[in-house]
Structures are given as structure tokens and as C-alpha cells.
Amino acid sequence: ITYTNTTSELLATISLNLYPAAYDRSIEKMPLGRELLANDLDGSVRREVEPATFQVVEVLVEGRTASANRSGTALTVLLPKPLRPEVQTQIDISLNARLPVYPERFGTWGGITLLGNWIPVIAHRTGGEWRTYAYGSIGDPFVSEVADYHVEIQAGEHQRIAGSGVLTEIRAGPAGTRIWVFEAPAVRDAAFAVSPYLRALETTSRGVVVRSWYPAESALVGSAN
């Protein structure tokens, strides 16, 4: 993460929201878990769901190991020296995670991998505080700054990926994989869906490219959209 201090303050810390960590818990405590269970009359969802695992392995600031404190989905990075206004710094976060088996926002379900709210994002700062809001289940519970995203996803060669921004490259990866490269400038988040069953139709309307992504068996719906 390349971060510029756009505040008028001298920053001793930078806080981030690690929303994937919200899935490293029982289904009752996962985002939308209670709502899913309320409609799971035959218990089929509960039998299939598996929680995620999530671990922060290492945090670097300007290439050097930095101290960081994590509480739930909030990560506070202690800067080696205060960051002055309009000055830039580089933060690298190494994570080790396994996706949950889960049908909402983040996880694998029915042959589709959903990658929503999965990238660590700088928390919103206002009133001299970092706002590390909890991951709620109601509405759209996220507040994040606009950022430019560069995302590379390595997936099996039969997988297809739909996601935020513009797909700029698909290149061969190691051992039967391909690497998909997306650029998403000036967005608040970058989300993706991965599946071998994804198909797409494309048209241009008044100079704007519009794509409809759909499961292969839903070609008529995808075309109608």
C-alpha cells in the first residue's frame, strides 16, 4: 500500500480494516450468518459452511519490519517515525488465509469463489481518529477512501474472473495456472468472482463498454441483461 498523508496531522500510526478476518469465526458470528441461519430450515447451509482462517504474517514499513496491533478486523501499524502531511510511505502486509465455505461476499460456494471486501484497506480518518468500524450485516457497512488498485490473481487455467476495473492482461503462470491483471483507478474497493462456469457478453453503448457476466447455464438471462 502506497499511502499519502492527506490530513493536516502528524501521524504516528496508520490503521487498516482487515475485513476477511470477520470470517475466521463460527457461522453465527460471521457477516450475515444469523440471517442465513434464520432461513436455513433444513440445516443444509449449516452443514456445508466452514469458517475461514486468517493470520497476519508480517508488516513492513519502507521495507523494514514494523510493529502492528490487531484487534478483530482492525490492524494498527506503528510507524517508525511520524508521517508528516503530504508525505508518502509504503506499507507491505503479508497475510496467510483460507477462504471460508460460505455463500455471501467472501468465500467459495457452488463452484464460485467470491472475493468481496477481501483486500486490506486504510481506515477512514476523521476527528483525529482512525475509524475502524466493525463488519456489520446491515446494508453497506463500509467506509473507505478512494484508491487506485492493481490486482493480480493467480488461478487455474480453466478459471475465469470477473471483477472491478479493467482487465489489462492474462499471462501464463506456473504449473497450469494463469495470472489475471486488473487495474481499478479511483475506486473504494475491488471485488472479484472466480469460476470455471463464468461467461460474458459485451456490447458498447454510447462509447461505454458494458459486460454481462453470468453462470454458463444462465445464458438467456445473461443475454437479456
CSV table of C-alpha atoms in Angstrom, one decimal, residues 6 10 14 18 28 41 57 59 89 121 135 139 144 153 156 163 173-174 178-179 183-184 203 207:
chain,number,residue,atom,x,y,z
A,6,THR,CA,-3.7,13.8,3.2
A,10,LEU,CA,1.4,14.3,12.1
A,14,ILE,CA,-1.9,4.1,10.3
A,18,LEU,CA,-9.0,-6.4,7.5
A,28,GLU,CA,-23.3,-17.3,14.0
A,41,LEU,CA,-34.9,-24.5,7.6
A,57,VAL,CA,2.3,-12.9,9.0
A,59,VAL,CA,4.0,-6.0,8.3
A,89,THR,CA,5.0,5.9,2.8
A,121,VAL,CA,-7.9,-1.0,3.2
A,135,TYR,CA,-18.0,-5.5,9.9
A,139,GLY,CA,-26.9,-2.6,4.4
A,144,SER,CA,-13.2,3.6,2.8
A,153,ILE,CA,-4.8,-13.1,-9.3
A,156,GLY,CA,-6.2,-22.4,-12.5
A,163,GLY,CA,-14.1,-8.0,-11.3
A,173,GLY,CA,1.6,-18.7,-14.6
A,174,PRO,CA,3.4,-21.6,-13.1
A,178,ARG,CA,-2.9,-18.1,-15.4
A,179,ILE,CA,-2.4,-14.7,-13.9
A,183,GLU,CA,-6.3,-2.0,-12.9
A,184,ALA,CA,-9.1,-0.2,-11.0
A,203,THR,CA,-21.6,-4.5,-26.0
A,207,GLY,CA,-19.0,4.7,-26.2
